[in-house]
Coordinates of C-alpha atoms and ligand atoms in Angstrom, one line a residue:
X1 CA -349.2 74.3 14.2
X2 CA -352.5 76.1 14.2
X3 CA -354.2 77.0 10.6
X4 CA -353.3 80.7 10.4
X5 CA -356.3 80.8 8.4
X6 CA -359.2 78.9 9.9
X7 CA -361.1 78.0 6.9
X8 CA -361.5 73.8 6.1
X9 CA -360.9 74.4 2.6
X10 CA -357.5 75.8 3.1
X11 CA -355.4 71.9 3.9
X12 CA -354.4 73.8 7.2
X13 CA -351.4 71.4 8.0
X14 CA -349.7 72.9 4.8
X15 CA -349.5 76.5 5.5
X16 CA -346.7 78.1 7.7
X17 CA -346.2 81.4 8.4
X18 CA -343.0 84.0 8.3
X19 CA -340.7 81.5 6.2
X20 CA -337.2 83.1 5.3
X21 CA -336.9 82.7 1.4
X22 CA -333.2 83.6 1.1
X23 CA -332.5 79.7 1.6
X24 CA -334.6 78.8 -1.5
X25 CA -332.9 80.9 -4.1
X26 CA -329.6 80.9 -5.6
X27 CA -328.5 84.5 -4.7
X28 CA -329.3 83.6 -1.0
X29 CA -331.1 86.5 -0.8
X30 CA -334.5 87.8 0.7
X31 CA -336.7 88.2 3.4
X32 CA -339.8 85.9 4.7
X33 CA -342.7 84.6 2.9
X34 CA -345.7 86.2 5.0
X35 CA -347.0 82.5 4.4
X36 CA -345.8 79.4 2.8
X37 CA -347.5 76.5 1.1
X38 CA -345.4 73.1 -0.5
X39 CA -347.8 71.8 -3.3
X40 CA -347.2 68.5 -4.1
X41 CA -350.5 68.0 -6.2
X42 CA -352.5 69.9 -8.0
X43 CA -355.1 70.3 -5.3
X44 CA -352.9 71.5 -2.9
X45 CA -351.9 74.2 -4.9
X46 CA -355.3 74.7 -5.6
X47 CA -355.9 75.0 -1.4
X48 CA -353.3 77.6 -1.5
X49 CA -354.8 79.5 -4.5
X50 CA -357.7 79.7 -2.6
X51 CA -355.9 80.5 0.7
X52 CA -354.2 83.4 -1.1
X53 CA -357.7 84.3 -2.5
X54 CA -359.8 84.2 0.6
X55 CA -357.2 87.0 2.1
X56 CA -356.7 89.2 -1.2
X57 CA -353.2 88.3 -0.9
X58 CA -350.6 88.0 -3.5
X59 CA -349.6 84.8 -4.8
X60 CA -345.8 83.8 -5.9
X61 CA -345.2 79.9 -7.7
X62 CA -341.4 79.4 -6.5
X63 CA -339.5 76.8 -8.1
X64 CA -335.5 76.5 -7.5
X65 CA -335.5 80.1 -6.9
X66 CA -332.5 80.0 -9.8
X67 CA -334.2 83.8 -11.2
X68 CA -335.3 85.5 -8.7
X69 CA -334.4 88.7 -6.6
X70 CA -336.3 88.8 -3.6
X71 CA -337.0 92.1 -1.8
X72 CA -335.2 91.9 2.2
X73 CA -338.3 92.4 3.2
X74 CA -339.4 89.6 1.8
X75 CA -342.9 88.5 -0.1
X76 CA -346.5 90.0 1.7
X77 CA -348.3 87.0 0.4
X78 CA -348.1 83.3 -0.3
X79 CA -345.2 81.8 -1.7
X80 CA -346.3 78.6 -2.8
X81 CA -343.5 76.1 -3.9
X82 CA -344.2 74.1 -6.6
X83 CA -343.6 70.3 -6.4
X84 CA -345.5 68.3 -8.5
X85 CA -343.4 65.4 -10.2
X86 CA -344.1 62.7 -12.2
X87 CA -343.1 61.7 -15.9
X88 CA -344.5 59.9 -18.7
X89 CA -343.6 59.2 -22.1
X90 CA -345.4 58.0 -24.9
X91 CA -344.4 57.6 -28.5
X92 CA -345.9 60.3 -31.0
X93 CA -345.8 61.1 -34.6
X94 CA -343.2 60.1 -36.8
X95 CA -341.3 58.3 -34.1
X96 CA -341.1 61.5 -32.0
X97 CA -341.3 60.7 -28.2
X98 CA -344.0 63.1 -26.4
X99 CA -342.5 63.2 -22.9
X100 CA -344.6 65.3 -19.8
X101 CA -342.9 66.1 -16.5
X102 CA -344.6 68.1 -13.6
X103 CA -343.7 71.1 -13.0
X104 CA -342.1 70.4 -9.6
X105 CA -339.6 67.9 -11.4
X106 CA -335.9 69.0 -11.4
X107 CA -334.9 70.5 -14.7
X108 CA -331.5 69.4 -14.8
X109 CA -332.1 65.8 -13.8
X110 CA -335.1 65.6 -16.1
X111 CA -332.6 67.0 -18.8
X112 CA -329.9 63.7 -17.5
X113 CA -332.8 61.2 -18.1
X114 CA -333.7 61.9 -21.7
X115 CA -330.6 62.2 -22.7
X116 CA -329.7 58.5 -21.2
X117 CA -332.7 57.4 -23.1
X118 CA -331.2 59.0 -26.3
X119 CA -334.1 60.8 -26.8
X120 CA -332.3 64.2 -28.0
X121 CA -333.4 67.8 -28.2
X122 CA -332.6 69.2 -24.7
X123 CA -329.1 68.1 -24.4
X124 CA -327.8 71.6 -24.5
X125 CA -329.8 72.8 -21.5
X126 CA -327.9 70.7 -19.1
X127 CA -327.1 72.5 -16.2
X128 CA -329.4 75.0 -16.0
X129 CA -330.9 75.0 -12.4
X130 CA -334.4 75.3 -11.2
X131 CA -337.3 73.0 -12.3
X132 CA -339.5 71.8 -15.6
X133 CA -342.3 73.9 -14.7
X134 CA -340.5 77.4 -14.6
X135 CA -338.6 76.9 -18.3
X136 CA -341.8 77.7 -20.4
X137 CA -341.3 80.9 -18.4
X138 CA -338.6 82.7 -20.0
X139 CA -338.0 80.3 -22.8
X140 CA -334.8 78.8 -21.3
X141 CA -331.8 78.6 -23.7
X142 CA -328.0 78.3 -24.0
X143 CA -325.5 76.4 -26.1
X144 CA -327.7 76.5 -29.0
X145 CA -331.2 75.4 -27.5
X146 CA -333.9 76.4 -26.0
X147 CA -337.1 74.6 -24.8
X148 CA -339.7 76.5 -26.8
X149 CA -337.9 74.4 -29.8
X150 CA -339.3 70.9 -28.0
X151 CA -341.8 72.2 -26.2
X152 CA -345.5 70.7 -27.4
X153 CA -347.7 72.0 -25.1
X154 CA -348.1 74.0 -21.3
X155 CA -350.7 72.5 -18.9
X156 CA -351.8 75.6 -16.9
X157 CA -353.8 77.3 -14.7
X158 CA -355.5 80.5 -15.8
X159 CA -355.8 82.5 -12.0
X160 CA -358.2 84.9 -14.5
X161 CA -360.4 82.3 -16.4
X162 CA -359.6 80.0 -13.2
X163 CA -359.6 77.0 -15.0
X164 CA -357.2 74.6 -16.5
X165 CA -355.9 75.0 -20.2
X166 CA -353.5 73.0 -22.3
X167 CA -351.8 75.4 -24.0
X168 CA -349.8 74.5 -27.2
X169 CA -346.6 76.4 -28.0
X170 CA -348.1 78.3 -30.6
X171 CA -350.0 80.1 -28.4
X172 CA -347.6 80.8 -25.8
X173 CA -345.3 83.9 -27.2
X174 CA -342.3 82.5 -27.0
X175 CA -339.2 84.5 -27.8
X176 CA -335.7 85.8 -26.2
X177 CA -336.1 85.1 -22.7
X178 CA -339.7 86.1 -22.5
X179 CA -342.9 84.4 -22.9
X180 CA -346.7 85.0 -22.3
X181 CA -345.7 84.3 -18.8
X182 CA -343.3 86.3 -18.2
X183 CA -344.2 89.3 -20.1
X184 CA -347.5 89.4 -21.8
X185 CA -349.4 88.3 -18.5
X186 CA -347.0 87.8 -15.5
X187 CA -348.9 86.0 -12.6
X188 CA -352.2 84.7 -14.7
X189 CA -350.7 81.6 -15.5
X190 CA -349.4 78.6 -12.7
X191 CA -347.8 76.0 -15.3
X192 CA -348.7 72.2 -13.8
X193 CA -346.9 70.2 -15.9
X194 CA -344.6 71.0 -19.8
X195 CA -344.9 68.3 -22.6
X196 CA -341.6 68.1 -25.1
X197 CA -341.4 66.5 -28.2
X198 CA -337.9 65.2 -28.6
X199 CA -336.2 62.8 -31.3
X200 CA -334.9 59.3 -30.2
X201 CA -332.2 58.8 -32.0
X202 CA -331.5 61.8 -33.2
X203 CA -328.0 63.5 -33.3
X204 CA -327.2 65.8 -30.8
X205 CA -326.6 69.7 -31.0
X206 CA -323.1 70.8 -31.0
X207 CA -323.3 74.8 -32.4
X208 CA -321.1 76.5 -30.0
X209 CA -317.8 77.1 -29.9
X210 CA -317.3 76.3 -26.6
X211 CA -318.4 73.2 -26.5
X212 CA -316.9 71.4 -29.4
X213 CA -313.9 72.8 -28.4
X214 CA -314.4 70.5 -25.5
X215 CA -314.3 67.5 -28.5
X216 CA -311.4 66.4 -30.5
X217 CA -311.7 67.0 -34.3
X218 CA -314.4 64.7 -36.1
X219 CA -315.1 62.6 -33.0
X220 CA -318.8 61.4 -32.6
X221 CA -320.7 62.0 -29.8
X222 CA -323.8 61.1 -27.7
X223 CA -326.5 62.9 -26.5
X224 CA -324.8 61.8 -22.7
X225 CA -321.6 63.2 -24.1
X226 CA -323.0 66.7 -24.7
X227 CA -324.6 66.1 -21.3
X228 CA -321.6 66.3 -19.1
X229 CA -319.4 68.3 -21.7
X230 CA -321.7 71.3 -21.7
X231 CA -322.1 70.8 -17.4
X232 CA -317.9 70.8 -17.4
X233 CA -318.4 73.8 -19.7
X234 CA -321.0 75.3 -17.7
X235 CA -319.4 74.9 -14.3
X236 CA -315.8 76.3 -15.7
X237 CA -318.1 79.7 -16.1
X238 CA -319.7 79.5 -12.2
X239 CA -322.8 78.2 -14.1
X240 CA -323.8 75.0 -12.0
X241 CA -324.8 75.2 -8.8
X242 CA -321.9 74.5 -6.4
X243 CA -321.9 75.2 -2.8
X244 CA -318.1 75.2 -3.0
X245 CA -318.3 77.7 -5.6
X246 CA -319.0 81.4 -4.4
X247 CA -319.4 82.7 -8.3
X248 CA -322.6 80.2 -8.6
X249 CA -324.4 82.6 -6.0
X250 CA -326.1 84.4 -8.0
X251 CA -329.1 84.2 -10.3
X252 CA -327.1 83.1 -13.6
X253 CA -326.8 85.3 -16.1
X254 CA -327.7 89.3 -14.9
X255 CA -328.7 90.1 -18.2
X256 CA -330.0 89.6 -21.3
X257 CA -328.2 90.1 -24.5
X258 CA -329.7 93.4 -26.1
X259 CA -331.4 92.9 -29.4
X260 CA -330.9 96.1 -31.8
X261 CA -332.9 97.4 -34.3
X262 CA -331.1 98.3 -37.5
X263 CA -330.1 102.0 -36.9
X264 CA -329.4 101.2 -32.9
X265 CA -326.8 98.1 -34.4
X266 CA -325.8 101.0 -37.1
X267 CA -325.0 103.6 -34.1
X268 CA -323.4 101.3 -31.9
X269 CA -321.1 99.3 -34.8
X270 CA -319.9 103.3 -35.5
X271 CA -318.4 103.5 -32.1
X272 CA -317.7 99.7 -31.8
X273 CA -316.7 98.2 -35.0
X274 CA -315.3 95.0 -33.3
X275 CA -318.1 94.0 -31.6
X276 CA -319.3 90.6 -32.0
X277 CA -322.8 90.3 -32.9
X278 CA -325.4 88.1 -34.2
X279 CA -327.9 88.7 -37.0
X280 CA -331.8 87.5 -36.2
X281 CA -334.4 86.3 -38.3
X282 CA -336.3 89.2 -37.3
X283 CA -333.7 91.5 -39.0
X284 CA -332.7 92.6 -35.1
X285 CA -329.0 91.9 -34.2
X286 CA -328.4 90.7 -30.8
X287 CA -324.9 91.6 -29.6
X288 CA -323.2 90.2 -26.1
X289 CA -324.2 91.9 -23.1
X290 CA -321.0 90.6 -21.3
X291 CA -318.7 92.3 -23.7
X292 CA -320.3 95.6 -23.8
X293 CA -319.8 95.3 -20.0
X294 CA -316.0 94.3 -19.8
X295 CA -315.7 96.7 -22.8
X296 CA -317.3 99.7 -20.5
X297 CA -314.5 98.8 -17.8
X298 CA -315.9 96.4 -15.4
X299 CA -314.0 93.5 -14.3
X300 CA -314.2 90.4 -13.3
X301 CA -314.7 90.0 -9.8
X302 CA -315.4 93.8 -9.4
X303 CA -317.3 94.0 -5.7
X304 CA -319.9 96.3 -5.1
X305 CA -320.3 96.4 -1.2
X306 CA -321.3 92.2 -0.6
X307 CA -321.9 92.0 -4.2
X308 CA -319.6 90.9 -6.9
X309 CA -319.3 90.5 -10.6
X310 CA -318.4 86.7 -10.5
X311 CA -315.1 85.7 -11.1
X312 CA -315.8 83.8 -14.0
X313 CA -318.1 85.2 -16.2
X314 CA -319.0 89.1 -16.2
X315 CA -322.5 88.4 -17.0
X316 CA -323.7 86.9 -13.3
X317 CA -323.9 89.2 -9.9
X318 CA -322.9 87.2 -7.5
X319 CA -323.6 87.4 -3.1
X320 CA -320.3 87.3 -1.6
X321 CA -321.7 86.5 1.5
X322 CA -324.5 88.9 3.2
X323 CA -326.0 90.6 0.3
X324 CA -329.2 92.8 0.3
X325 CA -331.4 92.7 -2.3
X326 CA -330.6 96.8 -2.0
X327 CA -327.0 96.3 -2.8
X328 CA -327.9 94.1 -5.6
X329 CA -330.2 96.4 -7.1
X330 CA -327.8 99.3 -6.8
X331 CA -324.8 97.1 -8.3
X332 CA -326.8 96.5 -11.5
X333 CA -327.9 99.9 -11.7
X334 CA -324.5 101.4 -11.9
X335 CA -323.4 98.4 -14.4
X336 CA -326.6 99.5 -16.7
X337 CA -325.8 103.0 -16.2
X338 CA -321.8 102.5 -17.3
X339 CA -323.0 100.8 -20.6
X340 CA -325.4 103.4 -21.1
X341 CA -322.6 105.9 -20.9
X342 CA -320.6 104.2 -23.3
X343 CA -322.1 102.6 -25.6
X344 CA -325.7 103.8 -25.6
X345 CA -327.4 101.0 -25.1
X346 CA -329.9 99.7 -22.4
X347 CA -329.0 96.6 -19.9
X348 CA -332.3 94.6 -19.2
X349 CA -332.4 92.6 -16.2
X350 CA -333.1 88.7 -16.7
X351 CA -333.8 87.6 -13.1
X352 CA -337.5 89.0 -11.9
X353 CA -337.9 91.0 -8.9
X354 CA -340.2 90.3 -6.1
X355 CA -341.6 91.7 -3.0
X356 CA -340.0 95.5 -3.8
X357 CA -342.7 98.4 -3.5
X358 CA -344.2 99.9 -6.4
X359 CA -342.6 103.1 -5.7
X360 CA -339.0 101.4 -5.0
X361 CA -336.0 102.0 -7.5
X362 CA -335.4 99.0 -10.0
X363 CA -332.6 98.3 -12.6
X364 CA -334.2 99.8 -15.7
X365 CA -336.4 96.9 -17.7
X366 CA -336.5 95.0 -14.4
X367 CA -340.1 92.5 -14.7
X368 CA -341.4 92.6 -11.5
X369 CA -342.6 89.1 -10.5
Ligands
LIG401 C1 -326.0 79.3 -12.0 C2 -327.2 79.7 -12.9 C3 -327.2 79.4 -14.2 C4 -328.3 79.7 -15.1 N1 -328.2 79.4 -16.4 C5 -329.2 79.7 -17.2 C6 -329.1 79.5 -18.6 O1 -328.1 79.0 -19.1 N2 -330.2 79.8 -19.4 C7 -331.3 80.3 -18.9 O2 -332.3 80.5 -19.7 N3 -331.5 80.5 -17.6 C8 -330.4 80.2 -16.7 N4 -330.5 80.5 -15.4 C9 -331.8 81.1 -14.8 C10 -332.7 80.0 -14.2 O3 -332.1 78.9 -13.8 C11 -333.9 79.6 -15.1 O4 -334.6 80.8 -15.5 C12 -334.8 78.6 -14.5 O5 -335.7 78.1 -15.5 C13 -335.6 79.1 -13.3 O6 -336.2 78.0 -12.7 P1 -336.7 78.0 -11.2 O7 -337.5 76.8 -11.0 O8 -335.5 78.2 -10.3 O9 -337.7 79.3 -11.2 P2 -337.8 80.4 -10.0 O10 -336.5 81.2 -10.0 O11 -338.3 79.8 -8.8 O12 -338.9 81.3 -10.7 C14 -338.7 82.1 -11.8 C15 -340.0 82.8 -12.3 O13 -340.8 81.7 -12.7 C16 -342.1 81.7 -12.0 N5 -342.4 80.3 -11.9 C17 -341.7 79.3 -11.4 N6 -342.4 78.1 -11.5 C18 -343.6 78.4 -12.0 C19 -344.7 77.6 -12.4 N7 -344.8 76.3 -12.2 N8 -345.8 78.3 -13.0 C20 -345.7 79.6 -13.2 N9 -344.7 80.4 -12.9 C21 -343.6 79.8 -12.3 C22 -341.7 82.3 -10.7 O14 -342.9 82.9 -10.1 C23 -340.8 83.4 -11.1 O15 -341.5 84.5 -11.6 C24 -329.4 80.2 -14.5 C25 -329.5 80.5 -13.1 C26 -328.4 80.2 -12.3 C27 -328.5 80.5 -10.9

């Protein structure tokens, strides 16, 4: 092919043009990619930073896709997938094992290899599609983890300093499914490559519920053992990827649990004394967002033109076959708008939306990618 863009810095052979996107998410939804770059190494993402910059063009890092609602008409930039692997481990302080992976690396395989080296402290986030590079961004958690509790340190590039920092976790805001990169300063940062700490040896988590239910009474387990409990767990819900399952089309969970201040917990527990909920070190109290959506009368499986509330788990919109990105959109309005209505309490959108106009009509609290 032809370099659509005729400069010599731009590695010409990598960009294509028009590439349909709905193949590289989850939901299966979405238009083209006006262009598209692969980046297998750091300097050919930094060709297709410069590509994008040369033409004042918008600039999306795409990794499994696994959060992301893409507009139909797709993204009027360059989508530039990010596929830098590699991993290296080296022992730290106090017998702690200071692992890096690129960003390109698969999460859940990553998450399979630490585990077999008994290295614990991700074990719980088995499952969870998409890649290293993209957990950082909304602080990936379930079953008792999440990464910002291993994570050491973010190698990044700063698009607005343009230059390369190593950011420690400190200094990267992490909290409920948000970050500096997803919410403080969406689209400054391209994370290259995450460093965890993680504890050879160490036991492994087992908090929820769920999952020791999965265990008989005083048994011991590995970190491997948590591993493939928590993906049997996981995948009883719709929540690992399966082509054979239509309730894994979808972006995971729709949204995130709402954390209340004290007189918002106070109004709510007036009108919904049952509710199950979850005091914070903050003093905030997050309470489910799947149960004040069955409690507000959705169902299961409830379809919304080719959209669905999966089958499984009342939390995930699901394609049942030819969604839009319009009739997703419109599906999770009318679930935020039926909590609202009964229980007073705003919905916030976990996946991020890309490619929709300014002036287009998102969920409420939708991030815009
Ligand atoms: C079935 C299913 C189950 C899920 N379960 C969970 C769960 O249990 N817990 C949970 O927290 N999430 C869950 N998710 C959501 C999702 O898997 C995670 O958020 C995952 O980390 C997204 O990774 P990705 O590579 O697919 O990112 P993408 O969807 O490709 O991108 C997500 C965002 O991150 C940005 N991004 C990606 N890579 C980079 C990078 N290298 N640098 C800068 N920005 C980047 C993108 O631009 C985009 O804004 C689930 C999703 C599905 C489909």
């Amino acid at each position: 092919m032809d370099c659509p863009c005729g400069k010599e810095l731009c590695n010409n052979k990598t960009v294509q043009e028009n590439v349909p996107l709905s193949p590289l998410t989850t939901f299966g939804v979405g238009g083209p990619a006006r262009f598209f770059v692969r980046a297998t190494t750091e300097s050919e993402l930094f060709d297709a930073i410069h590509f994008a910059g040369e033409r004042q063009l918008p600039l999306l890092p795409l990794g499994g896709g696994s959060n992301l609602v893409i507009s139909d008409d797709g993204f009027p930039g360059v989508v530039v997938a990010i596929a830098m692997q590699g991993i290296t481990a080296v022992e730290g302080t106090g017998g702690a094992m200071r692992v890096t992976a690129g960003a390109g690396e698969d999460w859940d395989a990553f998450v399979q290899q630490t585990t077999e080296q008994g290295w614990a402290g991700i074990e719980c986030l088995a499952g969870i599609p998409g890649t290293v590079g993209a957990t950082p961004v909304q602080n990936v958690g379930a079953y008792g983890q999440e990464v910002s509790e291993t994570i050491e340190s973010v190698r990044a590039y700063d698009r607005r300093e343009q230059r390369i920092s190593d950011l420690p976790a400190a200094e990267c805001a992490f909290g409920y499914r948000r970050s500096r990169f997803n919410t403080d300063e969406p689209g400054r940062w391209i994370i290259l490559a995450v460093t965890f700490l993680l504890r050879p040896g160490a036991p492994p988590t087992l908090k929820y519920a769920d999952l020791a239910r999965h265990f008989p009474p005083g048994s011991h387990q590995t970190l491997t053992d948590i591993y493939h409990a928590v993906r049997a767990v996981r995948a009883a819900k719709g929540m690992v990827i399966d082509p054979a399952d239509p309730d894994s089309r979808s972006a995971g969970s729709f949204f995130k649990n709402p954390t209340l201040n004290g007189a918002q917990f106070a109004e709510l527990s007036d009108i919904a004394p049952e509710i199950p909920h979850y005091p914070q070190a903050d003093s905030t109290v997050k309470v489910p967002a799947a149960w004040l959506i069955e409690q507000a009368g959705f169902r299961k499986g409830q379809e919304f033109g080719h959209v669905a509330l999966s089958s499984k788990h009342i939390l995930a919109l699901t394609n049942r076959g030819s969604a839009s990105s319009g009739e997703i959109v419109a599906a999770a309005r009318e679930i935020q708008r039926g909590v609202q209505s009964r229980w007073h309490v705003s919905l916030t959108p976990e996946p991020l939306f890309i490619g929709f106009p300014e002036n287009s009509c998102l969920p409420e609290g939708a991030i815009r990618g």
